[in-house]
XYZ file of C-alpha atoms in Angstrom:
696
model
C 8.483 -6.628 0.760
C 5.638 -5.291 2.914
C 5.207 -4.341 6.549
C 2.710 -5.940 8.889
C 1.642 -6.201 12.514
C 3.000 -4.675 15.688
C 3.487 -7.184 18.483
C 2.567 -5.062 21.477
C 2.560 -7.064 24.696
C 0.179 -5.589 27.274
C 1.173 -6.002 30.879
C -0.967 -8.483 32.797
C -1.299 -9.547 36.387
C -1.122 -13.281 35.730
C 1.844 -14.150 33.562
C 1.222 -16.931 31.044
C 4.353 -18.360 29.416
C 2.243 -19.887 26.639
C 1.239 -16.376 25.533
C 4.888 -15.309 25.519
C 5.687 -18.311 23.323
C 2.720 -17.612 21.047
C 3.878 -14.040 20.650
C 7.263 -15.383 19.593
C 5.732 -17.723 16.995
C 3.705 -14.864 15.551
C 6.632 -12.462 15.272
C 8.818 -15.151 13.687
C 6.142 -15.705 11.020
C 6.091 -11.980 10.334
C 9.885 -11.793 10.080
C 10.060 -14.770 7.709
C 7.459 -13.075 5.531
C 9.382 -9.791 5.495
C 12.617 -11.570 4.671
C 10.887 -13.149 1.652
C 11.793 -16.614 2.899
C 10.175 -19.041 0.430
C 7.074 -20.754 1.734
C 5.915 -18.016 4.119
C 3.970 -15.742 1.781
C 1.163 -15.471 4.341
C 3.301 -14.698 7.370
C 1.440 -11.420 7.711
C -1.254 -13.361 9.615
C 0.874 -12.561 12.653
C -1.074 -9.297 12.766
C -4.208 -11.212 13.715
C -2.425 -13.090 16.474
C -1.246 -9.863 18.077
C -4.598 -8.133 17.768
C -6.369 -11.064 19.451
C -3.745 -11.214 22.203
C -4.075 -7.481 22.856
C -7.861 -7.672 23.054
C -7.634 -10.679 25.378
C -5.000 -9.299 27.746
C -6.244 -5.728 27.976
C -9.862 -6.767 28.547
C -8.816 -9.269 31.213
C -6.672 -6.676 32.958
C -9.425 -4.035 32.959
C -12.219 -6.342 34.095
C -10.079 -7.857 36.825
C -9.393 -4.366 38.128
C -13.093 -3.524 37.880
C -13.979 -6.646 39.872
C -11.375 -5.905 42.576
C -11.894 -2.180 43.027
C -15.295 -1.384 41.536
C -13.761 0.998 39.028
C -11.027 1.412 36.406
C -8.272 3.917 37.137
C -7.792 5.406 33.688
C -4.813 7.488 34.788
C -2.866 4.448 35.917
C -3.804 2.503 32.782
C -2.677 5.259 30.407
C 0.480 5.818 32.448
C 1.423 2.139 32.074
C 0.716 2.236 28.340
C 2.830 5.340 27.812
C 5.755 3.871 29.765
C 5.434 0.628 27.821
C 5.053 1.956 24.293
C 6.509 5.411 23.819
C 10.206 5.113 24.741
C 11.092 2.320 22.302
C 8.864 3.588 19.471
C 10.222 7.135 19.825
C 13.812 5.904 19.615
C 12.988 3.880 16.500
C 11.177 6.775 14.789
C 14.025 9.176 15.509
C 16.687 6.682 14.393
C 14.752 5.861 11.222
C 14.304 9.460 10.105
C 17.943 10.364 10.788
C 19.168 7.255 8.967
C 16.762 7.938 6.102
C 18.288 11.390 5.669
C 21.635 9.675 5.151
C 20.718 6.750 2.879
C 17.275 7.279 1.330
C 17.118 9.057 -2.055
C 16.401 12.759 -1.409
C 13.060 12.627 -3.208
C 11.780 10.105 -0.644
C 13.102 11.742 2.507
C 10.341 14.358 3.025
C 7.684 11.637 2.784
C 9.590 9.525 5.317
C 9.688 12.476 7.703
C 5.941 13.012 7.271
C 5.422 9.303 7.955
C 7.380 9.854 11.172
C 5.053 12.717 12.084
C 1.952 10.530 11.696
C 3.634 7.628 13.496
C 4.500 9.886 16.426
C 0.876 11.030 16.522
C -0.511 7.440 16.614
C -2.218 7.908 13.257
C 0.104 6.102 10.849
C -2.665 3.771 9.669
C -4.754 6.660 8.380
C -1.702 8.245 6.785
C -1.455 5.191 4.525
C -5.218 5.065 3.983
C -4.989 8.674 2.773
C -2.195 7.728 0.402
C -4.243 4.842 -0.965
C -1.259 2.585 -0.313
C -2.189 -0.992 -1.136
C -0.421 -2.814 1.679
C -0.318 -6.306 0.203
C 0.627 -5.013 -3.229
C 3.158 -2.417 -2.153
C 6.631 -2.907 -3.528
C 9.811 -1.057 -4.291
C 10.710 2.053 -2.347
C 8.523 1.574 0.724
C 8.406 3.728 3.801
C 10.710 2.460 6.550
C 7.900 3.454 8.944
C 5.108 1.612 7.145
C 4.941 -0.923 9.968
C 3.682 1.717 12.409
C 0.198 1.379 10.910
C -0.661 -1.548 13.159
C 0.870 0.040 16.234
C -1.487 2.963 15.531
C -4.455 0.561 15.454
C -3.495 -0.816 18.850
C -2.811 2.646 20.305
C -6.239 3.816 19.167
C -7.727 0.716 20.801
C -5.837 1.417 24.043
C -7.097 4.989 24.027
C -10.768 4.151 23.525
C -11.346 0.740 25.099
C -10.701 1.447 28.818
C -12.940 4.514 28.746
C -15.669 2.527 26.982
C -15.524 -0.327 29.511
C -15.650 2.159 32.379
C -18.680 3.838 30.820
C -20.701 0.686 30.137
C -19.953 -0.898 33.530
C -20.594 2.174 35.678
C -22.984 1.361 38.522
C -23.526 -2.261 37.409
C -21.114 -4.265 39.550
C -23.010 -7.619 39.390
C -23.843 -7.326 35.669
C -20.702 -5.609 34.415
C -19.342 -8.541 32.433
C -22.723 -9.192 30.844
C -22.863 -5.618 29.556
C -19.319 -5.814 28.220
C -20.186 -9.125 26.531
C -23.175 -7.553 24.766
C -21.149 -4.583 23.554
C -18.214 -6.732 22.427
C -20.519 -9.093 20.547
C -21.971 -6.136 18.692
C -18.478 -4.874 17.868
C -17.490 -8.297 16.511
C -20.565 -8.558 14.280
C -20.514 -4.997 12.904
C -16.734 -4.820 12.464
C -16.506 -8.242 10.801
C -19.260 -7.338 8.335
C -17.493 -4.060 7.519
C -14.204 -5.928 7.126
C -15.720 -8.430 4.699
C -17.487 -5.771 2.635
C -14.577 -3.332 2.487
C -12.040 -6.037 1.705
C -14.008 -6.525 -1.512
C -14.758 -2.859 -2.223
C -11.862 -0.913 -0.680
C -9.058 -3.239 0.452
C -6.775 -0.363 1.488
C -9.278 0.940 4.033
C -10.092 -2.602 5.145
C -6.463 -3.454 5.841
C -5.402 -0.392 7.819
C -8.473 0.826 9.685
C -9.471 0.358 13.292
C -13.126 -0.204 12.434
C -12.302 -3.190 10.191
C -9.810 -4.656 12.675
C -11.798 -4.060 15.851
C -13.550 -7.435 15.632
C -10.241 -9.230 16.127
C -9.480 -7.240 19.279
C -13.074 -7.640 20.472
C -13.046 -11.409 19.941
C -9.973 -11.596 22.152
C -11.898 -9.575 24.722
C -14.838 -11.988 24.584
C -12.459 -14.868 25.209
C -11.149 -13.063 28.291
C -14.695 -12.691 29.636
C -15.366 -16.374 28.937
C -12.388 -17.403 31.088
C -14.452 -19.157 33.796
C -16.282 -21.148 31.102
C -13.207 -22.109 29.060
C -11.437 -23.150 32.283
C -13.851 -26.107 32.452
C -12.659 -27.491 29.106
C -11.074 -30.917 29.599
C -7.269 -30.953 29.281
C -7.401 -33.564 26.506
C -9.661 -31.290 24.481
C -7.314 -28.400 25.262
C -4.391 -30.372 23.828
C -6.387 -31.020 20.657
C -7.327 -27.344 20.402
C -3.692 -26.334 20.749
C -2.447 -28.726 18.077
C -5.253 -27.700 15.731
C -4.746 -23.981 16.412
C -1.013 -24.052 15.802
C -1.501 -26.187 12.687
C -4.059 -23.760 11.241
C -1.880 -20.762 12.067
C 1.162 -22.233 10.318
C -0.986 -23.475 7.422
C -2.382 -20.002 6.744
C 1.107 -18.498 6.862
C 2.152 -20.991 4.190
C -0.944 -21.095 1.961
C -1.952 -17.428 2.086
C -0.113 -14.905 -0.074
C -0.225 -11.244 -1.025
C -2.920 -12.198 -3.556
C -5.248 -13.462 -0.801
C -8.133 -11.045 -0.102
C -7.393 -9.877 3.427
C -8.614 -9.331 6.139
C -12.314 -10.172 5.551
C -13.370 -13.802 5.766
C -9.825 -15.103 5.371
C -8.742 -13.486 8.652
C -11.166 -15.726 10.542
C -8.819 -18.721 10.338
C -5.774 -17.186 12.087
C -8.048 -15.354 14.544
C -9.914 -18.508 15.572
C -6.630 -20.443 15.642
C -5.268 -17.909 18.130
C -8.394 -18.260 20.269
C -7.957 -22.046 20.277
C -4.332 -21.666 21.380
C -5.347 -19.333 24.206
C -7.891 -21.860 25.509
C -5.309 -24.637 25.189
C -2.797 -22.648 27.206
C -5.373 -22.071 29.916
C -6.343 -25.713 30.444
C -3.443 -27.782 29.080
C -0.499 -25.588 30.113
C 2.707 -27.570 29.387
C 1.016 -30.362 27.460
C 0.699 -30.591 23.697
C 1.933 -27.437 21.944
C 2.530 -25.955 25.388
C 5.776 -27.940 25.487
C 6.990 -25.960 22.472
C 5.638 -22.589 23.577
C 7.428 -22.880 26.933
C 10.849 -23.385 25.340
C 13.419 -20.845 26.534
C 14.269 -19.440 23.052
C 10.589 -18.699 22.391
C 10.213 -17.115 25.819
C 13.091 -14.743 25.062
C 11.761 -13.886 21.613
C 8.350 -13.274 23.128
C 9.820 -10.794 25.620
C 11.675 -9.000 22.835
C 8.852 -9.176 20.301
C 7.815 -5.508 20.539
C 11.386 -4.296 20.078
C 12.046 -6.946 17.463
C 9.092 -5.778 15.437
C 9.912 -2.098 15.809
C 13.532 -2.475 14.683
C 13.471 -5.131 11.973
C 11.435 -3.310 9.333
C 13.402 -0.026 9.247
C 16.661 -1.962 9.154
C 15.492 -4.053 6.196
C 14.225 -1.068 4.197
C 17.141 1.248 4.999
C 19.651 -1.493 4.210
C 18.035 -1.952 0.817
C 18.498 1.758 0.097
C 22.074 1.766 1.383
C 22.872 -1.322 -0.666
C 21.414 0.341 -3.795
C 19.943 -2.923 -4.931
C 17.659 -5.735 -3.981
C 18.788 -7.701 -0.956
C 18.881 -11.475 -1.241
C 17.009 -13.711 1.187
C 20.297 -14.491 2.923
C 21.077 -10.784 3.320
C 17.677 -10.297 4.949
C 18.011 -13.294 7.227
C 21.404 -12.001 8.319
C 19.880 -8.610 9.061
C 17.196 -10.275 11.158
C 19.888 -11.986 13.233
C 21.488 -8.584 13.829
C 18.051 -7.151 14.611
C 17.564 -9.762 17.321
C 20.651 -8.505 19.126
C 19.567 -4.885 18.758
C 16.099 -5.776 20.026
C 17.475 -7.524 23.113
C 19.567 -4.450 23.875
C 16.593 -2.164 23.273
C 14.467 -4.238 25.642
C 17.050 -4.094 28.418
C 18.267 -0.509 27.946
C 15.104 1.324 26.856
C 11.885 -0.597 27.501
C 12.501 -2.119 30.919
C 14.243 0.811 32.648
C 11.425 3.201 31.737
C 8.562 0.761 32.283
C 9.865 -0.263 35.710
C 11.039 3.156 36.852
C 9.910 3.563 40.494
C 9.910 7.339 40.157
C 7.559 7.279 37.154
C 5.385 4.458 38.501
C 4.884 6.172 41.861
C 2.629 8.842 40.357
C 0.686 8.239 37.123
C 0.706 11.964 36.393
C 4.494 11.829 35.995
C 4.289 9.092 33.385
C 1.510 10.879 31.517
C 3.329 14.215 31.566
C 6.617 12.617 30.489
C 4.917 10.584 27.768
C 2.967 13.497 26.337
C 6.072 15.671 26.495
C 8.083 13.052 24.627
C 5.343 12.660 22.026
C 5.041 16.433 21.549
C 8.808 16.817 21.154
C 8.941 14.000 18.622
C 6.014 15.454 16.666
C 7.791 18.819 16.578
C 11.002 17.236 15.298
C 9.152 15.271 12.630
C 7.238 18.371 11.509
C 10.529 20.211 11.008
C 12.403 17.299 9.436
C 11.121 17.758 5.829
C 12.852 21.165 5.806
C 16.175 19.323 6.053
C 15.677 17.638 2.677
C 18.600 17.954 0.313
C 18.412 19.952 -2.914
C 17.124 17.961 -5.859
C 18.618 20.208 -8.498
C 16.766 21.811 -11.375
C 14.691 24.948 -11.053
C 12.119 23.839 -13.595
C 11.516 26.190 -16.509
C 7.984 27.386 -17.122
C 6.037 24.866 -19.174
C 3.983 26.157 -22.091
C 1.905 24.244 -24.608
C 3.895 25.797 -27.434
C 7.124 24.126 -26.285
C 7.302 21.138 -28.621
C 10.018 19.003 -30.106
C 11.343 19.515 -33.600
C 10.754 16.025 -35.107
C 13.952 16.348 -37.130
C 16.043 16.832 -33.984
C 14.472 14.168 -31.772
C 16.930 11.419 -32.723
C 19.939 13.626 -31.936
C 18.399 14.761 -28.648
C 17.836 11.131 -27.668
C 21.435 10.234 -28.487
C 22.725 13.144 -26.399
C 20.400 12.240 -23.519
C 21.648 8.668 -23.384
C 25.170 9.995 -22.801
C 24.257 12.844 -20.407
C 25.290 12.616 -16.753
C 24.243 15.942 -15.183
C 20.622 16.629 -14.312
C 19.508 19.656 -16.374
C 19.170 22.856 -14.360
C 15.820 23.617 -15.985
C 14.361 20.130 -15.688
C 10.660 20.049 -16.580
C 9.113 19.386 -14.151
C 11.553 19.625 -11.220
C 11.993 16.319 -9.419
C 10.225 17.730 -6.370
C 7.112 18.292 -8.536
C 7.248 14.996 -10.437
C 4.377 13.466 -8.449
C 2.258 16.623 -8.420
C 2.077 17.683 -12.066
C -0.605 15.419 -13.515
C -2.746 15.576 -16.646
C -5.724 17.914 -16.412
C -8.202 15.025 -16.354
C -7.160 14.297 -12.771
C -7.696 17.870 -11.588
C -11.034 18.096 -13.406
C -12.335 14.876 -11.853
C -12.503 13.240 -15.281
C -10.258 10.345 -14.304
C -12.353 7.730 -12.544
C -10.751 6.313 -9.434
C -11.010 2.693 -8.301
C -14.407 2.785 -6.634
C -16.172 5.083 -9.092
C -18.807 3.875 -11.535
C -20.556 6.651 -13.436
C -21.468 7.729 -16.933
C -18.081 8.521 -18.397
C -18.913 11.154 -21.044
C -19.606 14.082 -18.738
C -16.101 15.449 -19.467
C -15.763 16.953 -22.910
C -12.937 19.226 -24.012
C -13.603 21.250 -27.119
C -15.130 24.352 -28.683
C -17.779 24.863 -25.986
C -21.233 25.605 -27.306
C -20.088 25.414 -30.931
C -20.588 22.196 -32.828
C -17.240 20.373 -32.913
C -15.785 19.551 -36.301
C -14.473 16.192 -35.064
C -14.691 14.082 -31.897
C -11.878 11.937 -30.556
C -12.314 9.571 -27.597
C -9.375 8.587 -25.380
C -10.105 5.173 -23.881
C -7.956 3.361 -21.304
C -6.357 3.269 -17.872
C -3.807 5.640 -16.330
C -1.482 4.862 -19.244
C -4.228 6.235 -21.459
C -4.498 9.287 -19.212
C -0.810 10.113 -19.601
C -1.460 10.754 -23.317
C -4.327 13.147 -22.548
C -2.136 16.310 -22.645
C -0.871 15.369 -26.118
C -4.350 14.803 -27.510
C -5.725 17.848 -25.728
C -3.152 20.137 -27.346
C -3.700 18.417 -30.692
C -7.492 18.787 -30.678
C -7.560 22.266 -29.122
C -5.638 23.666 -32.077
C -8.330 22.477 -34.473
C -11.525 23.142 -32.507
C -12.020 19.411 -32.259
C -13.601 17.754 -29.247
C -11.756 15.352 -26.948
C -13.743 13.008 -24.689
C -11.658 11.038 -22.129
C -12.911 7.680 -20.845
C -10.095 6.846 -18.436
C -10.211 4.841 -15.212
C -7.665 3.537 -12.728
C -6.404 0.020 -13.563
C -9.026 -0.516 -16.268
C -7.323 -1.402 -19.552
C -8.761 -0.744 -22.992
C -8.812 -4.498 -23.447
C -11.683 -6.886 -22.864
C -9.995 -8.879 -20.107
C -10.973 -9.742 -16.510
C -9.178 -7.640 -13.909
C -8.657 -8.691 -10.296
C -7.355 -6.674 -7.342
C -6.082 -8.603 -4.306
C -7.834 -11.703 -5.582
C -11.219 -9.931 -5.927
C -12.907 -9.329 -9.291
C -12.720 -5.627 -10.158
C -16.410 -5.313 -11.044
C -16.240 -1.520 -11.326
C -13.922 -1.999 -14.293
C -16.438 -4.208 -16.111
C -19.216 -1.685 -15.463
C -17.053 1.222 -16.597
C -16.127 -0.487 -19.881
C -19.751 -1.329 -20.551
C -20.830 2.265 -19.839
C -17.996 3.619 -21.993
C -19.026 1.487 -24.975
C -22.622 2.664 -24.604
C -21.436 6.275 -24.570
C -19.250 5.679 -27.631
C -22.279 4.227 -29.420
C -24.195 7.428 -28.631
C -21.319 9.727 -29.597
C -20.304 7.957 -32.823
C -16.909 9.703 -32.624
C -14.524 10.110 -35.533
C -11.773 8.233 -33.688
C -11.194 6.178 -30.543
C -7.615 6.046 -29.220
C -6.834 3.013 -27.040
C -3.972 2.965 -24.541
C -3.271 0.636 -21.623
C -0.552 -0.505 -19.291
C 0.952 -3.910 -19.937
C 0.819 -4.797 -16.213
C -2.152 -7.168 -16.426
C -1.475 -10.815 -15.723
C -3.359 -13.555 -17.564
C -6.304 -14.828 -15.511
C -9.612 -16.436 -16.340
C -13.048 -15.174 -15.309
C -12.567 -16.703 -11.850
C -9.160 -15.154 -11.303
C -7.202 -18.363 -11.852
C -3.826 -17.941 -13.549
C -3.639 -18.887 -17.230
C -0.695 -20.414 -19.047
C 0.873 -18.776 -22.072
C 1.990 -15.399 -20.722
C 0.656 -11.897 -21.227
C 1.026 -11.692 -25.010
C -1.793 -14.033 -26.114
C -3.990 -13.043 -23.173
C -3.767 -9.306 -23.840
C -3.834 -9.749 -27.618
C -7.125 -11.622 -27.429
C -8.517 -8.969 -25.079
C -7.505 -6.233 -27.534
C -9.130 -8.115 -30.422
C -12.370 -8.444 -28.470
C -12.396 -4.766 -27.554
C -11.792 -3.631 -31.137
C -14.635 -5.908 -32.250
C -16.947 -4.409 -29.617
C -15.969 -0.904 -30.720
C -16.673 -1.791 -34.367
C -20.110 -3.032 -33.343
C -20.835 0.102 -31.298
C -19.497 2.626 -33.823
C -18.978 1.051 -37.282
C -17.622 4.213 -38.980
C -15.239 5.199 -36.191
C -11.498 4.947 -36.766
C -9.517 3.105 -34.094
C -5.932 3.853 -33.046
C -3.909 1.705 -30.643
C -0.955 3.168 -28.735
C 1.532 0.407 -28.014
C 2.997 -0.237 -24.586
C 5.534 2.381 -23.542
C 8.867 1.558 -21.880
C 8.932 1.255 -18.115
C 12.122 2.080 -16.181
C 13.780 -0.551 -14.023
C 12.971 1.531 -10.932
C 11.128 4.686 -9.916
C 12.855 7.210 -12.199
C 12.517 10.420 -10.114
C 13.707 8.591 -6.996
C 16.727 7.240 -8.859
C 17.542 10.636 -10.354
C 17.350 12.358 -6.959
C 20.108 10.034 -5.744
C 22.209 10.368 -8.924
C 22.130 14.089 -9.754
C 25.534 13.989 -11.418
C 25.225 10.487 -12.904
C 21.726 10.358 -14.363
C 22.777 7.887 -17.049
C 22.766 5.236 -14.322
C 18.965 5.685 -14.142
C 18.490 4.731 -17.790
C 17.070 1.316 -18.677
C 17.924 -1.144 -21.394
C 15.219 -1.375 -24.033
C 14.936 -5.138 -23.634
C 14.241 -4.687 -19.902
C 11.999 -1.632 -20.182
C 9.763 -2.782 -23.004
C 7.997 -6.065 -23.652
C 8.943 -6.178 -27.323
C 7.026 -9.410 -27.947
C 3.866 -7.809 -26.594
C 4.493 -4.696 -28.677
C 4.800 -6.790 -31.836
C 1.624 -8.678 -30.921
C -0.281 -5.427 -30.369
C 0.912 -4.156 -33.736
C -0.255 -7.326 -35.482
C -3.679 -7.222 -33.805
C -4.114 -3.593 -34.872
C -3.057 -4.397 -38.447
C -5.441 -7.372 -38.663
C -8.303 -5.159 -37.484
C -7.460 -2.274 -39.809
C -6.579 -0.008 -36.882
C -3.782 2.551 -36.660
C -0.858 1.477 -34.480
C 1.461 3.951 -32.748
C 4.840 2.755 -31.456
C 6.069 5.436 -29.044
C 9.229 3.556 -28.065
C 11.228 5.174 -30.890
C 10.561 8.570 -29.278
C 11.731 7.412 -25.862
C 14.701 5.103 -26.509
C 17.863 5.229 -28.625
C 20.234 2.453 -29.601
C 18.812 0.027 -27.044
C 18.744 2.513 -24.140
C 15.789 4.373 -22.626
C 16.984 7.442 -20.656
C 15.123 8.887 -17.667
C 15.638 12.431 -18.994
C 15.364 13.575 -22.633
C 16.783 17.030 -23.347
C 15.520 18.919 -20.266
C 12.344 16.859 -19.878
C 11.730 14.260 -17.179
C 10.435 11.121 -18.915
C 8.630 9.350 -16.052
C 6.748 10.508 -12.965
C 7.277 7.133 -11.270
C 8.032 3.598 -12.418
C 5.805 3.595 -15.503
C 3.803 6.767 -16.230
C 5.054 9.381 -18.670
C 5.428 12.928 -17.352
C 2.869 15.483 -18.499
C 5.380 18.055 -19.868
C 7.105 15.338 -21.912
C 3.938 14.102 -23.611
C 3.008 17.692 -24.536
C 6.528 18.223 -25.892
C 6.149 15.098 -28.056
C 2.920 16.327 -29.692
C 4.355 16.848 -33.210
C 5.661 13.292 -33.556
C 2.515 11.874 -31.936
C 0.328 13.916 -34.269
C 2.222 12.734 -37.324
C 1.929 9.079 -36.288
C -1.770 9.393 -35.427
C -2.916 11.268 -38.537
C -0.540 9.867 -41.169
C -2.811 6.934 -42.047
C -6.052 8.458 -40.799
C -9.039 9.886 -42.626
C -8.874 12.839 -40.272
C -7.324 15.955 -41.842
C -3.549 16.098 -41.398
C -1.827 19.265 -40.126
């Protein structure tokens, strides 16, 4: 479930019912998408509709004022925007943070409060850019304020656009629209190019940022300027444009999905469809699709669309937390019905009274002062809110590399952990630090992030200037990186050298990897560079470790039949063969897939401090045993060492989230750094038992 666009409805001097109806269609598509109603996997295209409408209406309003008065009264414009936007959004932010304190797991509450701070400051989109949150791929415990990203885009547009129009039209009354047209055309071209490029190279930035969305707003503005020209379109052509536009809009909402690269080129279809519908409404009015858009239910939904958007997402997310499970489609649809009633009340009791207040409207300075005061108060409350977070338990004992498990006691400790219900007082690390304590390769810059492509052997851990006795290479994705602490402690005790080749979402398998439908070319380059470096190093051993979360696709990204097992097995075979060719005398070890909890383990534990056994997972759910067996067979066929870590993490069919006083997972899949260091003796025994390297 993911959040999408904010349907902000700018005020306009000439009311057009077709726009109200179009706003309703767009918000309904968004709601169907959020409710996971089958068949509407691309309902997020509603964001494009609202961006185009905002660009169209705001530009028309500003230029009409410029034509009438010779200037643009910025104070009055900002006063109207503050009265229109702030009251309802402030109520929703405050409600969401208070409700989150009551129902969201304690580990998530501080982040929700910080989200509220950024939302109150009109910068939510860059909050999620900074987090690297992949919008279309986000899942699980999402922020109930994630949807404020698109409101932030529109608020930033409202802040900048009037001042820009005033600047470029100053002293040019006859040629004002021509100047605006030139500037807007440039914005469309530059922003669209940036959107296309960054959708392929950095989809997170492309999705959330103003500079990659500005072309949609600007295209709406160009359509507003072209009003006298489009008014000459024949009504029959307008009817055809309307039917085509609505058909394309619905078609994209049905055929697009979260795997569609977006925005980029694919956003052109819903954007142009919206433009066609705007022209149709201008010249065909109640004919064609205008008959539908003028229907009373759509007119009401259009009026409530801003409130409906603001309220529906927090209610869906908070209900999922309160329910402690995944809501069904029918649950979500029912919540949307309730949300409609709340939105109607919000429109009548909050939006309209403030927006139409004679006292505030009489003097723009009053609206601006009241709006800024409200925003400042809300920002202050959100800044203080994280301090109200509930205790997560566990003080977290100091972690030292010498703290390791006694292999003879591990089985008993696992059995006790499966039965334990109280979170250990000295949990390592404390739940509040679970996300922050990462393997040293991250801090040292030796873990390559998504967009990095560089020679991977610049990071070497070993005896310094002395010649190392042995060299071990760690090769894989973030699931390889979570074994770095174990190997680092192992090699440091012997004056061996450890060289990590680890990169985000790049498995140690020779398989194509796609992100949001785009080939992850950096991964191919990184693997090629890593193999070249291994050929130069000729290490004593290469240790391979990867996540199992790679779906079978061909070189073009098309889904393959047969499941993950044969796909990943063949990729592992190819990689071992390439390693043999690059370094014939190098030993190869394969670490099998590790169990993954059924949900984010620290989040679950923070909500179940005295019932942590409820956060354990069944082995059959947490581990793809068929894949594990396939990996073992591939390793055996290739003469490689195979390490099955599941026996260290699960007991009698159950995989606990805490073993002894060690947190097992930092999230929904990665092993915690203190745990992997604690497991060093059993890892060392498994790695060196059948190896030519000297045993302890």
